[in-house]
Backbone as a ProteinNet text record, in pm:
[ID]
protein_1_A
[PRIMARY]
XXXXXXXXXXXXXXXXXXXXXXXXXXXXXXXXXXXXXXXXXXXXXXXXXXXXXXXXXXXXXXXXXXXXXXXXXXXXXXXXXXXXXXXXXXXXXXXXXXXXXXXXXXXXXXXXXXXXXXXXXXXXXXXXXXXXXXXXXXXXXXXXXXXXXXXXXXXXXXXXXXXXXXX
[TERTIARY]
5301.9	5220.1	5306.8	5276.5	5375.4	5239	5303.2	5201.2	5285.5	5278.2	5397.4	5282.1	5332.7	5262.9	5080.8	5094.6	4937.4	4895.5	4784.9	4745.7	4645	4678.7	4595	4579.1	4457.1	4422.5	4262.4	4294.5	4159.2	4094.1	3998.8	3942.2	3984.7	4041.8	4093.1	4165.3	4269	4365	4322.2	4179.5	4081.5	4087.9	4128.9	4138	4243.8	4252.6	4318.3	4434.3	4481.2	4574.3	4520.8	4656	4642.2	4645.6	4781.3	4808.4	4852.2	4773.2	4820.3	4861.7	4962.4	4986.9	5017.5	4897.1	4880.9	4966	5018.9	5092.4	5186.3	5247.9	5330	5434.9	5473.5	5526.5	5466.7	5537	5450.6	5620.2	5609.6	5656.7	5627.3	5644.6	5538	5649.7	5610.2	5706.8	5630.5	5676.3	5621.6	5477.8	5448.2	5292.4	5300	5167.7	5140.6	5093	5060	4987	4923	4858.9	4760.7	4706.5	4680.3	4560.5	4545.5	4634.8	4581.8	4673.7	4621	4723.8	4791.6	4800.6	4926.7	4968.7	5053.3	5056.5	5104.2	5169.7	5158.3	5180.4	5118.4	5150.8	5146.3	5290.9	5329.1	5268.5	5205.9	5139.5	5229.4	5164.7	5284.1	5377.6	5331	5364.8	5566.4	5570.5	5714	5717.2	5769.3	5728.8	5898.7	5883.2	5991.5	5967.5	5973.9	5925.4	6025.3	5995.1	6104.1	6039.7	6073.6	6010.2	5868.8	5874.3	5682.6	5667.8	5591.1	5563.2	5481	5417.7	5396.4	5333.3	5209.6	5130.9	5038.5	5068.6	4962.7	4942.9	5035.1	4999.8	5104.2	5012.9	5126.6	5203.3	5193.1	5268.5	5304.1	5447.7	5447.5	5456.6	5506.1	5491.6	5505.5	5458	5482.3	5638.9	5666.2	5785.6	5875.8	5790.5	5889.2	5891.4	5848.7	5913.2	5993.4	6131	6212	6203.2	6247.3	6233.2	6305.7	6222.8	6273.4	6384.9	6490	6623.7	6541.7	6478.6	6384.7	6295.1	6191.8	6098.5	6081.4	5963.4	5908.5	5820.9	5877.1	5761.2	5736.4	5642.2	5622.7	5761	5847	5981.5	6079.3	6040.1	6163.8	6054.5	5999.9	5939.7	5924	5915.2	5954.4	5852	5741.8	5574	5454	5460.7	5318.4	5311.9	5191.2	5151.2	5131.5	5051.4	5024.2	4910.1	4799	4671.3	4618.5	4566.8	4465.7	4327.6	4263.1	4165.1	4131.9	4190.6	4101.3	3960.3	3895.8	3745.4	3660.4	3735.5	3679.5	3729.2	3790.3	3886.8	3981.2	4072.6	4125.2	4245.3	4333.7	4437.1	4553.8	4547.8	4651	4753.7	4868.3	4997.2	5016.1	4961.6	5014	5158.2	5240.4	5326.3	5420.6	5387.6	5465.3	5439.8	5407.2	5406.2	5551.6	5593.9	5678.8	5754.3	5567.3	5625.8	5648.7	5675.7	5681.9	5850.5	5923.3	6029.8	6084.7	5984.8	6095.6	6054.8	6026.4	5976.3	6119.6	6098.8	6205.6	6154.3	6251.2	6193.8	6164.5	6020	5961.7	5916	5923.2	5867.7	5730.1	5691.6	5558.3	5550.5	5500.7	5531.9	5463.9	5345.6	5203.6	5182.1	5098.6	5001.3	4837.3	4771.3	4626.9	4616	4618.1	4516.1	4580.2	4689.3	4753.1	4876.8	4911.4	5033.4	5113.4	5284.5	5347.4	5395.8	5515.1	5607.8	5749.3	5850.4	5927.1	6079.9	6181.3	6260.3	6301	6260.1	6247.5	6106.4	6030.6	5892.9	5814.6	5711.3	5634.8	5619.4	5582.3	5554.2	5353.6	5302.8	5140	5113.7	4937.5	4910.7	4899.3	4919.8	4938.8	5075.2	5152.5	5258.3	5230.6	5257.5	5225.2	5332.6	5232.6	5323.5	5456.6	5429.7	5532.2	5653.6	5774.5	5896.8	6009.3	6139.8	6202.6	6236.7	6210.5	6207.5	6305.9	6313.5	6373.6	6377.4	6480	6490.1	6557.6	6521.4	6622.2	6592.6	6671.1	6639.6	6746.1	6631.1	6690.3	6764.6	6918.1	7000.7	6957.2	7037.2	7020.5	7141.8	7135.2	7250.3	7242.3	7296.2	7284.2	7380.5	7349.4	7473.1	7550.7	7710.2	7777.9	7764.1	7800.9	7786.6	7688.8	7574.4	7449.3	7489.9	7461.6	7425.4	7288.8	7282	7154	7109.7	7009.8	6918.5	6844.9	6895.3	6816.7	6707.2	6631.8	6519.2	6606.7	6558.8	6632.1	6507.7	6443.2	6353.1	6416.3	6362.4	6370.1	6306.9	6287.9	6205.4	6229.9	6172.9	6180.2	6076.1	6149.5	6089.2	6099.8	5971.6	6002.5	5933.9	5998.1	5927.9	5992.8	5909.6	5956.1	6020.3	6121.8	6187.9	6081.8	5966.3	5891.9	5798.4	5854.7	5822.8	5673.1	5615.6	5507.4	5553.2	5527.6	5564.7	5496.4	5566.4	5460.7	5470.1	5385.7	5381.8	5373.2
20370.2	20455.9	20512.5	20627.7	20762.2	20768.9	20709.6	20747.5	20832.8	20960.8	21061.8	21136.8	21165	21261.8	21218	21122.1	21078.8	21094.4	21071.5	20994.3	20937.8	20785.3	20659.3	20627.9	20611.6	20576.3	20476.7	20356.9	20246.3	20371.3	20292.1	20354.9	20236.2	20135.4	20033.3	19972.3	19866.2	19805.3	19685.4	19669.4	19587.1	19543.4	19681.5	19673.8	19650.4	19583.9	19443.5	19493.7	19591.2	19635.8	19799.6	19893.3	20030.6	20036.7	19985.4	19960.4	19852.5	19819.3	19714.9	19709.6	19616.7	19667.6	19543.6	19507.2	19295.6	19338.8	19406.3	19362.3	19548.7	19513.7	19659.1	19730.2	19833.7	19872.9	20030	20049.9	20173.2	20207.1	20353.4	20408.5	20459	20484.3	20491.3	20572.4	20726.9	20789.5	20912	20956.9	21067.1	21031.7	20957.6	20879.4	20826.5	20864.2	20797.7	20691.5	20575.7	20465.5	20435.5	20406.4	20422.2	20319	20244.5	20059.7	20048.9	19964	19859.4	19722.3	19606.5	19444.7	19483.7	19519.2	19569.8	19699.9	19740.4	19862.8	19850.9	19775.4	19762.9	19643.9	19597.6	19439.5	19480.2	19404.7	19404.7	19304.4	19198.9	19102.7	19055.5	19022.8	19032.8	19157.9	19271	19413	19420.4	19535.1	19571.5	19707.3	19720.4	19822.9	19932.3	20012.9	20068.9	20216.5	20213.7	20296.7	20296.9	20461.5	20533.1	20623.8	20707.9	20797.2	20808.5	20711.8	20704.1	20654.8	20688.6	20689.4	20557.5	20462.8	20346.6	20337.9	20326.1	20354.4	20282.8	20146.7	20083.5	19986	19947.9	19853.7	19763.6	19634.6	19474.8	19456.7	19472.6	19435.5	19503.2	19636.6	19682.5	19728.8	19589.3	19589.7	19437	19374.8	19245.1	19194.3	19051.9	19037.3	19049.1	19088.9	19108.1	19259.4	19382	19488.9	19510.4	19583.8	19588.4	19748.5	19712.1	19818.1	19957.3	20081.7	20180.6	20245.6	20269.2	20317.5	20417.1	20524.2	20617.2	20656.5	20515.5	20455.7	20501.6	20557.4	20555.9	20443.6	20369.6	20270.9	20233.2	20147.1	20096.8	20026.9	19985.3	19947.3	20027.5	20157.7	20240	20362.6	20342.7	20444.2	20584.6	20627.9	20778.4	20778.1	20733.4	20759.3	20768.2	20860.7	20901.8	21037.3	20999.6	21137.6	21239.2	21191.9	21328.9	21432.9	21377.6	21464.7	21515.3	21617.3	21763.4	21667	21605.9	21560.8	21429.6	21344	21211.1	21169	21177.1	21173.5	21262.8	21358.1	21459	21472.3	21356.3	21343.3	21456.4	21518.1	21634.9	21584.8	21528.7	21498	21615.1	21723.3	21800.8	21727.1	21815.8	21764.5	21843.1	21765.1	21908.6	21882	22018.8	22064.8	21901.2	21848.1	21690.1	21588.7	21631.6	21480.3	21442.8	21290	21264.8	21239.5	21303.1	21326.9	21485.3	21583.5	21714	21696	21752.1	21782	21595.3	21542.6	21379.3	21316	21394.4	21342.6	21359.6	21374.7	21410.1	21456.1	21553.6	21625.3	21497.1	21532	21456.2	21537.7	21663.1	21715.4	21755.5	21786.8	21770.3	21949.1	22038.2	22177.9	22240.9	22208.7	22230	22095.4	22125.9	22018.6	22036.1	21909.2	21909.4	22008.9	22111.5	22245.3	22423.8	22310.1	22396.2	22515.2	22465.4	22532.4	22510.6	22538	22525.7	22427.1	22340.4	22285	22340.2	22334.1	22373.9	22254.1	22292.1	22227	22109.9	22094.9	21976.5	21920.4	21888.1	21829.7	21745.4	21764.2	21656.7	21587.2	21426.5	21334.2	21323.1	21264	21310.8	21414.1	21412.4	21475.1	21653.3	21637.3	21774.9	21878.3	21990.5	22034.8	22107.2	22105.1	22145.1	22272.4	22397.3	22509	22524.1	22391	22399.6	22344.8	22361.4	22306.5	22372.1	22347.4	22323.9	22486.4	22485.1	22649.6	22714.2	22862.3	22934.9	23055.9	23112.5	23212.1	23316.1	23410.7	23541.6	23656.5	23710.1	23829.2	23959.5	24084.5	24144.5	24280.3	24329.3	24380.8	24420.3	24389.7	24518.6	24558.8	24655	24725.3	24688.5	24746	24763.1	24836.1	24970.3	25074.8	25001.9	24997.2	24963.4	24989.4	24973.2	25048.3	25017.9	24965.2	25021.5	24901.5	24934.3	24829.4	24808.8	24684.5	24605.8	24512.9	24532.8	24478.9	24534.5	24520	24640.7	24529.8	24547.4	24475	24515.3	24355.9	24430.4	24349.7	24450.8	24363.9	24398.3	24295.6	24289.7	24211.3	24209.9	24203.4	24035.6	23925.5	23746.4	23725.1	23662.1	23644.2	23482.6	23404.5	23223.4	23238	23190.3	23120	23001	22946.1	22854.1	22817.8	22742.1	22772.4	22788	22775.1	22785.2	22942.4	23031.3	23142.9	23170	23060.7	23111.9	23159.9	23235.3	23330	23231.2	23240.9	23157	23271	23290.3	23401.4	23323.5
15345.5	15427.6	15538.7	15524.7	15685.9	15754.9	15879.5	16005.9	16101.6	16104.2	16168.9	16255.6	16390.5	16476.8	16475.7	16498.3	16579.3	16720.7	16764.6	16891	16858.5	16900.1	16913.3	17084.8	17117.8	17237.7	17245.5	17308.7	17305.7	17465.4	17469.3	17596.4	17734	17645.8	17802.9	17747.7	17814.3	17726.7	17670.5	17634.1	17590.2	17450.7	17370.8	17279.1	17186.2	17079.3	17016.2	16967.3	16844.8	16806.2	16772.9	16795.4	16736.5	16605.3	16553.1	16416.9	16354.2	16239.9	16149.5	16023.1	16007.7	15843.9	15790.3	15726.2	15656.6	15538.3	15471.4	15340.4	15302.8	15253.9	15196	15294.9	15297.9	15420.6	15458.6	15597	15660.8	15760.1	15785.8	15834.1	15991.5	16115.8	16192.7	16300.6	16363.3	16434.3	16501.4	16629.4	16667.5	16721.4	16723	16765	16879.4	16969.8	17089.1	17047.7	17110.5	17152.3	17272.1	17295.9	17450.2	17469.6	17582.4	17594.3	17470.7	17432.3	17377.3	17400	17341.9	17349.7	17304.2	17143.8	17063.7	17016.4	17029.2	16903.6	16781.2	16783.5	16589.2	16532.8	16502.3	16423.1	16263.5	16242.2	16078.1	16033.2	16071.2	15952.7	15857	15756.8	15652.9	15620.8	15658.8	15595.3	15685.9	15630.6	15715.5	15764.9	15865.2	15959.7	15975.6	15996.6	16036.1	16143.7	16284.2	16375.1	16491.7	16500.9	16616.5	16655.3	16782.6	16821.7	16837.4	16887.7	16986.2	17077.7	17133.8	17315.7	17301.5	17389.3	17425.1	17575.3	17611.9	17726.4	17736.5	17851.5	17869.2	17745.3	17644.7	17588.4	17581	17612.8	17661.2	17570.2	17395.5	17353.6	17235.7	17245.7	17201.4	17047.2	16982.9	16857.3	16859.4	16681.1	16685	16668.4	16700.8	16673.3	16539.9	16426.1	16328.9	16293.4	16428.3	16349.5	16494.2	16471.5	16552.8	16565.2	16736.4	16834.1	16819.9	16787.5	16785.3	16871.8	16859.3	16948.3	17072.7	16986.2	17064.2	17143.5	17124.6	17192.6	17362.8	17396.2	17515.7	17544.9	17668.6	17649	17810.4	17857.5	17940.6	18029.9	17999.8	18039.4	18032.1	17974.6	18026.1	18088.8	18109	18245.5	18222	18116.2	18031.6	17983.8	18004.3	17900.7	17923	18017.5	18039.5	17998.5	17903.3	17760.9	17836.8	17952.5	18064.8	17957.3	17967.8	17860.4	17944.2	17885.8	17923.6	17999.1	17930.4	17961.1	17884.8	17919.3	17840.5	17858.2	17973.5	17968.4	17878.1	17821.2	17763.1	17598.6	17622.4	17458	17454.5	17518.9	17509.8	17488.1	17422.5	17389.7	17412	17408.4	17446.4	17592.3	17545.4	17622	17755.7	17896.4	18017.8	17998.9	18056.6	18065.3	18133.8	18198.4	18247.2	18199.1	18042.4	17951	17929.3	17894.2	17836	17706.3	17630.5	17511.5	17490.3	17543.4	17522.9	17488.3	17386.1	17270.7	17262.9	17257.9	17242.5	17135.1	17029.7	16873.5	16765.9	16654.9	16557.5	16453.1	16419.5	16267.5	16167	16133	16029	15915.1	15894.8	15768.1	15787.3	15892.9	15976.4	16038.1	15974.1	15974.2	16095.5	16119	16196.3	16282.4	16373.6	16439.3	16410.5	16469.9	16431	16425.3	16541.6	16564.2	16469.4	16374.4	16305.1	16400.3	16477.8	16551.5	16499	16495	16439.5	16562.7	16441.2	16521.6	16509.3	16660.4	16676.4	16627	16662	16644.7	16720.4	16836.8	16908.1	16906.3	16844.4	16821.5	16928.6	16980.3	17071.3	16966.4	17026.8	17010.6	17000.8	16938.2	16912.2	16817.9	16813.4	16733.9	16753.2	16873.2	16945.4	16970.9	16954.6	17007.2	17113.3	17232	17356.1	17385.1	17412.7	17422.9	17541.8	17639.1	17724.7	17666.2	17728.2	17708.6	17830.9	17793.3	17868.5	17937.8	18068.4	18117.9	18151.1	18072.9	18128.9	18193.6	18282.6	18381.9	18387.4	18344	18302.8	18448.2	18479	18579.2	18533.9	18578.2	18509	18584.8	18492.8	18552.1	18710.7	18796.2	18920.8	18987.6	19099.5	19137.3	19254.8	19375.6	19496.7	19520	19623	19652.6	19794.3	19781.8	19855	20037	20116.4	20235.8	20340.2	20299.1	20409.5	20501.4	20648.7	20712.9	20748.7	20810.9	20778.2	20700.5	20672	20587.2	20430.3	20359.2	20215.8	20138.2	20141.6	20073.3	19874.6	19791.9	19696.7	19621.6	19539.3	19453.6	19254.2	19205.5	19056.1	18965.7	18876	18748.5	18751.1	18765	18695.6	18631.5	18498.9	18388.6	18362.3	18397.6	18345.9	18226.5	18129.2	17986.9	17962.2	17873.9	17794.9	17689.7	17647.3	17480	17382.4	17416.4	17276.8	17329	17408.5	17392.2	17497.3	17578.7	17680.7	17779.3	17838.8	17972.4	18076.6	18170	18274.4	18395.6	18492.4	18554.2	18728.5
[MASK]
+++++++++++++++++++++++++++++++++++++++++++++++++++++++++++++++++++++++++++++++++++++++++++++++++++++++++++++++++++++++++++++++++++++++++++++++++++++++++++++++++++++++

């Protein structure tokens, strides 16, 4: 079983495990986890997982699946999903999540809401149109000579690598 680009979230860290896998093996990447005791207990099963965020749950996997290189977790301080609205179930990514481009190509073309994914992939079931910003300004001149003061205005343009304008 491929569990690629999820979000799992308990409503408190009340709740017992995100994922389990009692027998066979499972794949598990690009996925949030949110409150819970565990996020993944292998059981008998065998686990193999990288690239997922980890929030609020005590114990991030059981002791027989070993720790993703990639991993956002509660101990390295890099994981807060930063959602649109969780009271509202809104799982989308604001612009200061820590999973925005910290996933890996999985073969995973689209997200839930059918967006595409880019080449640096969020993490979840969501791809969040923000990313890393950039700042272009455009050509200007100024004639040599004047004294004073010359007011000099011109064109700034912020977007994002994945192409939103921010204004």
């Amino acid at each position: 079983v491929d569990v690629i680009h999820n979000t799992i979230v308990g409503t408190d860290s009340g709740f017992s495990m995100a994922i389990g896998v009692t027998r066979g093996s499972a794949t598990i990447s690009n996925t949030i986890i949110m409150s819970y005791t565990t996020g993944i207990d292998d059981g008998e099963g065998t686990v193999v997982e990288d690239f997922n965020l980890f929030n609020s749950v005590s114990l991030e996997r059981s002791s027989g699946t070993p720790a993703g290189v990639n991993d956002r977790t509660d101990s390295t301080g890099n994981n807060n999903p930063d959602f649109v609205d969780m009271a509202a179930d809104d799982y989308h990514l604001l612009a200061t999540s820590n999973a925005i481009d910290s996933g890996m190509s999985a073969g995973v073309t689209d997200d839930h809401d059918e967006f595409l994914r880019d080449a640096a992939p969020d993490v979840g079931a969501f791809e969040s149109p923000f990313g890393a910003a950039e700042i272009s300004v455009a050509n200007t001149s100024i004639a040599e000579g004047n004294i004073g003061t010359t007011l000099l205005s011109f064109p700034l343009t912020l977007s994002t690598v994945k192409g939103i304008a921010v204004t």
